[in-house]
Coordinates of C-alpha atoms and ligand atoms in Angstrom, one line a residue:
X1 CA 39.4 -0.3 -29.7
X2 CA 38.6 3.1 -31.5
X3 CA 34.8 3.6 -30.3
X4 CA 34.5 6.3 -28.2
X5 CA 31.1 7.4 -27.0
X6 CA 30.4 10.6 -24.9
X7 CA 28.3 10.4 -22.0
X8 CA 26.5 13.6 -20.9
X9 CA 25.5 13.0 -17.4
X10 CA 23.2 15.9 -15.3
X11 CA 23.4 16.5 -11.6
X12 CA 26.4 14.5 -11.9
X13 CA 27.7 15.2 -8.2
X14 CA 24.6 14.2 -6.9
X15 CA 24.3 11.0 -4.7
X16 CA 22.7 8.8 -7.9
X17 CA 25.6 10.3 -9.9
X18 CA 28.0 9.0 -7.7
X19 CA 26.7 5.6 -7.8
X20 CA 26.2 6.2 -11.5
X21 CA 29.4 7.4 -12.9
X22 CA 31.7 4.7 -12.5
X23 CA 29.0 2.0 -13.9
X24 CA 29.0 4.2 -17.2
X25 CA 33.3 4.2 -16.8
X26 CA 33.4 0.7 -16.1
X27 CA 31.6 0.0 -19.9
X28 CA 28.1 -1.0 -17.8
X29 CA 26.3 0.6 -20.8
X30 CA 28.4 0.4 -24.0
X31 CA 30.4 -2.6 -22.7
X32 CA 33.7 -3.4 -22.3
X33 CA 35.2 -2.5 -26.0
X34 CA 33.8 1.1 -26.1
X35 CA 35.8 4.1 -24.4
X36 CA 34.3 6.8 -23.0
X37 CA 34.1 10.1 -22.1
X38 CA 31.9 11.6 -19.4
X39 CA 30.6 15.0 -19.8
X40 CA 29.6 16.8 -16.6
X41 CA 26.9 19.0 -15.9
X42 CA 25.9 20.3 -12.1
X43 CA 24.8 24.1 -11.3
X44 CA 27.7 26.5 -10.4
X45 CA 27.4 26.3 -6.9
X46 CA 28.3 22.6 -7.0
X47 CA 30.6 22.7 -9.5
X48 CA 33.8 22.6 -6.5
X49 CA 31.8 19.2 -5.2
X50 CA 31.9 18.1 -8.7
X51 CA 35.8 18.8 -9.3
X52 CA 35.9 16.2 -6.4
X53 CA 34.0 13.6 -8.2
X54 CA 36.4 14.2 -11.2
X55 CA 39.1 13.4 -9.0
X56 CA 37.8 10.3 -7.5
X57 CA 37.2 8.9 -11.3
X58 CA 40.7 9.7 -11.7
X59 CA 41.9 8.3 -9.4
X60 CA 40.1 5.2 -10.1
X61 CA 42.1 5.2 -13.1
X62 CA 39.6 3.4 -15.4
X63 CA 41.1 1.5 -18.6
X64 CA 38.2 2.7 -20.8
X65 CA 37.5 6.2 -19.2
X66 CA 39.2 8.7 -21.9
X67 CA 38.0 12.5 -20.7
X68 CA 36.4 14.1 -18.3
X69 CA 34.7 17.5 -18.5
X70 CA 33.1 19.3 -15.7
X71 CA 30.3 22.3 -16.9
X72 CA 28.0 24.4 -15.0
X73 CA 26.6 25.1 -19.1
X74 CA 24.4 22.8 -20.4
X75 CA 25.8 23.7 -24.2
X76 CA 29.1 22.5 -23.0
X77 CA 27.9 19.4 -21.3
X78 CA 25.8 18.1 -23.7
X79 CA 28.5 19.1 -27.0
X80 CA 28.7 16.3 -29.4
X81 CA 26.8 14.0 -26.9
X82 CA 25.8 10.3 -27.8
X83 CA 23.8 9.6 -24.7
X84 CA 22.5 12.5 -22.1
X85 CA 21.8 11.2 -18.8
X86 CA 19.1 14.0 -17.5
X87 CA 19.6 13.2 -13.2
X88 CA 19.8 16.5 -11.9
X89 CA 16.5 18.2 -10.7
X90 CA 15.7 20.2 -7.8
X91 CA 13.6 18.2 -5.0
X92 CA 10.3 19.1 -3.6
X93 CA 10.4 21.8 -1.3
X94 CA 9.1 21.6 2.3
X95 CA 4.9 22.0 1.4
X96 CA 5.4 22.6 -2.0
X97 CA 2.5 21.4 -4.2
X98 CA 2.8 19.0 -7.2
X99 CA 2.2 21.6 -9.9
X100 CA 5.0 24.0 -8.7
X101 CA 7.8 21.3 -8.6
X102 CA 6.4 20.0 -12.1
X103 CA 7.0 23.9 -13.1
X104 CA 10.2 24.4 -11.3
X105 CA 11.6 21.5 -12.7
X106 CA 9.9 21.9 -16.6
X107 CA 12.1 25.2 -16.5
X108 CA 15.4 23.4 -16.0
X109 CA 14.3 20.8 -18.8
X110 CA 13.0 23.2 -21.2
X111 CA 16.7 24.7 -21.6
X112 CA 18.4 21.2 -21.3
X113 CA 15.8 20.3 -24.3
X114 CA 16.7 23.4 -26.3
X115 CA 20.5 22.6 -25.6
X116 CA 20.7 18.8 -26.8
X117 CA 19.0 20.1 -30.0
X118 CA 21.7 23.0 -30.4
X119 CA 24.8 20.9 -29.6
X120 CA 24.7 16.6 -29.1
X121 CA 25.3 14.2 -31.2
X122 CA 23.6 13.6 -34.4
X123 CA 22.5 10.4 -33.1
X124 CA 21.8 11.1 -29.6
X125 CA 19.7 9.1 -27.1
X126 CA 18.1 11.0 -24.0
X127 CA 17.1 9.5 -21.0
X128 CA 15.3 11.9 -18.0
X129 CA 16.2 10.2 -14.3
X130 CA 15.5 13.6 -12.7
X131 CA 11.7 13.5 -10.9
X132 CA 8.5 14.1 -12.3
X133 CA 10.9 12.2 -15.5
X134 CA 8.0 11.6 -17.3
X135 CA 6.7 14.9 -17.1
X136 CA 10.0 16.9 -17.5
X137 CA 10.9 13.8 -20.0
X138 CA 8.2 15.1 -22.3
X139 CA 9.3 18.8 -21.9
X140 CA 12.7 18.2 -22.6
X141 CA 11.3 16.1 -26.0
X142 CA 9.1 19.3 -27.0
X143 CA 11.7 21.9 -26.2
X144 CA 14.4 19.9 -28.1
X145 CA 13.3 21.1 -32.0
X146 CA 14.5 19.0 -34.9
X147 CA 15.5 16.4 -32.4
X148 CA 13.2 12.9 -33.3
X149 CA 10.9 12.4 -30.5
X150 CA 11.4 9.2 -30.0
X151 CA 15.1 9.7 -28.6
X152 CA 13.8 10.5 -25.8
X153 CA 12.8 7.9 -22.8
X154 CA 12.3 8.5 -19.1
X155 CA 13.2 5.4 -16.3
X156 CA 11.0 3.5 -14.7
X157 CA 13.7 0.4 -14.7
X158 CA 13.9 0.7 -11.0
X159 CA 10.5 0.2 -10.8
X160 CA 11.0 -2.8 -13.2
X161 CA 13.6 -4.1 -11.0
X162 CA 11.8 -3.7 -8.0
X163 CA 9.2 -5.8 -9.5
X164 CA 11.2 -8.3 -10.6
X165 CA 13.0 -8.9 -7.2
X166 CA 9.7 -9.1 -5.2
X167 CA 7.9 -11.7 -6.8
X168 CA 11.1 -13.6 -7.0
X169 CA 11.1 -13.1 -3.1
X170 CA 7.9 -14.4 -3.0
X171 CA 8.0 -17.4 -4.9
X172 CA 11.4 -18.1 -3.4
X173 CA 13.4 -18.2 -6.8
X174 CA 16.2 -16.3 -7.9
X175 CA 15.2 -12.5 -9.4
X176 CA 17.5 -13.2 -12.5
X177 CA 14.1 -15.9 -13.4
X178 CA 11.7 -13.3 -13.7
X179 CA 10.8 -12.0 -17.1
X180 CA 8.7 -9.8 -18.9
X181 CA 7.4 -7.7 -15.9
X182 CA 5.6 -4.0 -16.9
X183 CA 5.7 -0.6 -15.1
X184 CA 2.3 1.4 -17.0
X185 CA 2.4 4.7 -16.7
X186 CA 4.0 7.3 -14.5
X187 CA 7.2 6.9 -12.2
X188 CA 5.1 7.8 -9.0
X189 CA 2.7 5.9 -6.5
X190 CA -0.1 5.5 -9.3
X191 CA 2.2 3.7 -11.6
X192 CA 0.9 0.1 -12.4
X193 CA 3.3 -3.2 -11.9
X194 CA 2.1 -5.2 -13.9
X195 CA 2.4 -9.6 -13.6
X196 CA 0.1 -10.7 -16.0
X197 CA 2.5 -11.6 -18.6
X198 CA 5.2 -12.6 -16.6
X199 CA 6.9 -15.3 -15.6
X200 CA 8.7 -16.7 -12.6
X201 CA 11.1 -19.4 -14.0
X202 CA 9.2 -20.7 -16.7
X203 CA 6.0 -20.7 -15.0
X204 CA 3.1 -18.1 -15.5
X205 CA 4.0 -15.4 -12.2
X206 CA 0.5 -15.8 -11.1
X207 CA 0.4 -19.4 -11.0
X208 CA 4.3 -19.4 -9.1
X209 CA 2.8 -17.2 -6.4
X210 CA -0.5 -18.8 -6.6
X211 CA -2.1 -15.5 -4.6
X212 CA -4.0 -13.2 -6.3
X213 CA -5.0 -11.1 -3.4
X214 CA -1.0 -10.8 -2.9
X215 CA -0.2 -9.7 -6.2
X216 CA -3.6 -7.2 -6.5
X217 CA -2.7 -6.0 -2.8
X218 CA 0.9 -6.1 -1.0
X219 CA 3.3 -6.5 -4.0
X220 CA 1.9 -3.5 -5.7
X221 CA 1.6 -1.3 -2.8
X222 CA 5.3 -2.3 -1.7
X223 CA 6.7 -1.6 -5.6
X224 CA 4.5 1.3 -5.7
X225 CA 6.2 2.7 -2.2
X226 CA 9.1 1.9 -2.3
X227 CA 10.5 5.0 -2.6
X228 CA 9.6 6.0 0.3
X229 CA 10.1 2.8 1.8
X230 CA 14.0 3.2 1.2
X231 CA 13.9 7.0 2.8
X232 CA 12.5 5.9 5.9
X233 CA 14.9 3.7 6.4
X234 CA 18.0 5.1 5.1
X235 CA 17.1 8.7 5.4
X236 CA 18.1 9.3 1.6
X237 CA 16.6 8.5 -1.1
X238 CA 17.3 5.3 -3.6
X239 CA 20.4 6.2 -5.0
X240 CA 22.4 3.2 -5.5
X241 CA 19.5 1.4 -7.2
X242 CA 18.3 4.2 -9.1
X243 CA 22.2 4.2 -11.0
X244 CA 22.1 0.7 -11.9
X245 CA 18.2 1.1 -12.9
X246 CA 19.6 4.7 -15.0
X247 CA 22.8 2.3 -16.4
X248 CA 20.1 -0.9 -17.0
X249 CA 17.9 0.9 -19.3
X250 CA 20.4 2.5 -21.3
X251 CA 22.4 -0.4 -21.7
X252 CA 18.4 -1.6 -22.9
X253 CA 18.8 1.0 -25.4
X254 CA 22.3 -0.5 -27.2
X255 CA 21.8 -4.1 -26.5
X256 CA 19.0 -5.9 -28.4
X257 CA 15.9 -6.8 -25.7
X258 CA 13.3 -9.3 -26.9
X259 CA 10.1 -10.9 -26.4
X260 CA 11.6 -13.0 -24.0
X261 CA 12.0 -10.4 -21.7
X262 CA 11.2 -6.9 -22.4
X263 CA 12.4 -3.4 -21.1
X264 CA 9.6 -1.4 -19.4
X265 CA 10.5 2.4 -20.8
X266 CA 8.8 5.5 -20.3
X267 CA 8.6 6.4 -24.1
X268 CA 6.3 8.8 -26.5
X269 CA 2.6 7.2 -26.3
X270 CA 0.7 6.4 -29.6
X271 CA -2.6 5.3 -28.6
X272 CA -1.5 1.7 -28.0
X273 CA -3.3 -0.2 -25.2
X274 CA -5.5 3.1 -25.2
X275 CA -3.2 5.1 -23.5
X276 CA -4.2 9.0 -24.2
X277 CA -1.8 10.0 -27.5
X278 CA 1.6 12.3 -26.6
X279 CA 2.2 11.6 -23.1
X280 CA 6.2 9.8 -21.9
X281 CA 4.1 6.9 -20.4
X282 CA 5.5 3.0 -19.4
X283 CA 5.0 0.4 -21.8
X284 CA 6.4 -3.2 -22.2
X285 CA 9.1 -2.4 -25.7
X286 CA 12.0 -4.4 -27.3
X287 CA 15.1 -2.6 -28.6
X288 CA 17.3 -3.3 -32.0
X289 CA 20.5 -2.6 -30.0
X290 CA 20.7 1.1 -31.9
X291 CA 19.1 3.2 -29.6
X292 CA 15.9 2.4 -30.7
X293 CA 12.8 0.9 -29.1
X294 CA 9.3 -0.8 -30.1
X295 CA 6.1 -0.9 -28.0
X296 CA 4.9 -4.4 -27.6
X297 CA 2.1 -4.8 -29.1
X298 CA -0.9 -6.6 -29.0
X299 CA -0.7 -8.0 -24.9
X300 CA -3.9 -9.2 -23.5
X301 CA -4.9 -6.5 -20.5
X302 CA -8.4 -7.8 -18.1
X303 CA -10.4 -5.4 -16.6
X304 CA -8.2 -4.8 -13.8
X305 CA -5.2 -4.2 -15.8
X306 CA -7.0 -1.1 -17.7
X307 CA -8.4 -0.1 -14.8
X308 CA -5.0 0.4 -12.5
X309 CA -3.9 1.6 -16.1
X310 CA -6.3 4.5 -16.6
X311 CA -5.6 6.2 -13.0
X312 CA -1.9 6.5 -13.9
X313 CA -2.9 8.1 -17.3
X314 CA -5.0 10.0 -16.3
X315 CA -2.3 11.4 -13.8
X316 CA 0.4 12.2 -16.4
X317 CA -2.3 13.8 -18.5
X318 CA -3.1 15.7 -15.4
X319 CA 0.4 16.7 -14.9
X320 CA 0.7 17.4 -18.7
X321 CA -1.7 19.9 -18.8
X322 CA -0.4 21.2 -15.9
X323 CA 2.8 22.2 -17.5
X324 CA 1.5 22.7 -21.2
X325 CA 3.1 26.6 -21.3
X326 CA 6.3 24.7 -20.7
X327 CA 5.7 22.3 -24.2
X328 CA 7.6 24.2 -26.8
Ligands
NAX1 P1 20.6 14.8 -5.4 O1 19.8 16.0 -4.8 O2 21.5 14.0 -4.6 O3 21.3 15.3 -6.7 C1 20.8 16.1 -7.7 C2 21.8 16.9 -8.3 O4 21.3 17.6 -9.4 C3 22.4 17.9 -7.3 O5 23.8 17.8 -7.2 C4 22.0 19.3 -7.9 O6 23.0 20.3 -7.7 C5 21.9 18.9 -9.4 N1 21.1 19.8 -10.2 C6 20.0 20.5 -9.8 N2 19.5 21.2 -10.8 C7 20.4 21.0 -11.9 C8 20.5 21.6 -13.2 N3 19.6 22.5 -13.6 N4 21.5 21.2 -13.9 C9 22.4 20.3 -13.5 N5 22.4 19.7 -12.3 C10 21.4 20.1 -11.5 O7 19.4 13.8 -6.0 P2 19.6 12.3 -6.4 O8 19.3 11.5 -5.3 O9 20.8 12.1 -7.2 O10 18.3 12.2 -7.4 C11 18.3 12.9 -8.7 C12 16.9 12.8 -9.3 O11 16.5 11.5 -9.5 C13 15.8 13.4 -8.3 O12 14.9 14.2 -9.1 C14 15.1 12.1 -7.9 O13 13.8 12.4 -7.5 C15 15.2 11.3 -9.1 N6 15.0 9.8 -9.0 C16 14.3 9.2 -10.0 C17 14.1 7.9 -10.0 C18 13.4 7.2 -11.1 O14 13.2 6.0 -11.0 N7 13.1 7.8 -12.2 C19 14.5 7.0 -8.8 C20 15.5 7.7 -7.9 C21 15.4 9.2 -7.8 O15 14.4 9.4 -6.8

């Protein structure tokens, strides 16, 4: 076993990075022949909190974890990196608007971006965790010069997998049955989950549930709010999800996803579906197992579909141009 792949993780003593840190040591995205080595990245005041989560993976003793580094500087973090996990971000501040969290936030991306393109690995896959992701997703992509745009996705696998488990709820079948669910758009309460083309154990998902005012009505509002469903009633948010979501759509990335069951990824739009061009948007895409993805192309979408689809476009375009002195 000489593969060894280094695993640049952000905010890493944060509460999804200490869900998330021992999925990447176990092999949950390179698998269980590939070692690896986790570089750290949290701001200096956390970097004593973050010497304890180095010491807890030690002393977990992983057989296929090989280094650890701990950074407060992004340049040392992200050094020969095959895969940068971008978690940390700052939350929204008691009252603080939209546009000065996107801005807040774009500022920490904009030198993350510039720092991947200085120092990772010639190969290196970039996926933003860290909330607006789409938005600071896309900043990250246009600071990060001479770096190939399309190494860059942003997670909406949680929303995927939240999906997933409640129509499987509903039609009383096991979640592992549901295939080829689609988050559109933007990780936030406008994204659209999408059924139309998926299936509940063989059977067509709308014909399982057999409720069309369920699906339209109650299963997207509970996907949708979920979030905030979770904080009410654990008084933090989704963390535990949110790292197997962050290790699920990277191990998307390096494992070859079909037809038969796509990966919804936030990745670069190109017009498909008539999504506005340039914005980190969700689409239905297969992977070749290298890193790379491919929309799916050519899915039927009713009136209702492009409608629920156009108000989450038109929100990332919104926040887009809300942040477009922040775009390289
Ligand atoms: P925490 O506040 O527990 O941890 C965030 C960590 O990031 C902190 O330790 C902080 O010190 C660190 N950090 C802040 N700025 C940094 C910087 N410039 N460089 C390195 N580290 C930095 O938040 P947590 O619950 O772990 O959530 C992390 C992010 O994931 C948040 O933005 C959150 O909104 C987002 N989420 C995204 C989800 C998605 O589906 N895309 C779902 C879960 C989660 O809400």
């Amino acid at each position: 076993m000489s593969i060894v792949k280094r695993v640049a993780v952000t905010g890493a003593a944060g509460q999804i990075g200490y869900s998330l840190l021992p999925l990447i040591a176990n092999g949950g995205i390179f698998g269980p022949n590939v070692k690896v080595v986790l570089q750290l990245l949290e701001v200096t005041p956390v970097l004593a909190a973050l010497n304890g989560v180095r010491m807890e993976l030690e002393d977990c003793a992983f057989p296929l974890l090989t280094d650890i580094v701990c950074s407060d500087d992004p340049k040392v973090a992200f050094k020969n990196a095959d895969l940068c996990l971008l978690v940390g971000s700052k939350p929204r501040g008691p009252g603080q608007e939209r546009k000065d969290l996107l801005q807040d936030n774009g500022k920490i991306f904009i030198g993350q971006g510039r720092a991947i393109a200085e120092v990772a690995g010639p190969d290196v896959r970039v996926v933003v965790v860290g909330n607006p992701c789409n938005t600071n997703c896309l900043i990250a992509m246009k600071n990060a010069k001479g770096v190939p745009a399309d190494r860059f996705t942003a997670m909406t696998r949680l929303d995927q997998n939240r999906a997933k488990a409640q129509l499987a709820l509903k039609a009383k079948k096991h979640w592992s049955t549901v295939k080829n669910v689609t988050i559109w758009g933007n990780h936030s309460n406008t994204q659209y989950p999408d059924w139309h083309h998926a299936t509940i154990d063989g059977t067509a998902a709308a014909t399982a549930i057999n409720d069309e005012a369920w699906l339209q009505g109650p299963f997207m509002k509970t996907v949708q709010e979920r979030g905030k469903a979770i904080i009410e009633a654990r008084g933090k948010s989704s963390a535990l999800s949110a790292a197997q979501a962050a290790c699920d759509h990277a191990r998307s990335l390096y494992t070859v996803t079909t037809n038969a069951d796509w990966a919804s990824l936030c990745v670069l739009s190109d017009g498909t579906y008539g999504t506005p061009e340039g914005l980190i948007s969700g689409f239905p895409c297969t992977t070749d197992g290298k890193g790379n993805w491919q929309i799916v192309k050519g899915l039927a979408m009713n009136d209702f579909s492009k409608q629920k689809a156009a108000i989450t476009w038109k929100e990332l375009t919104d926040e887009r141009d809300m942040v477009k002195d922040l775009l390289g």
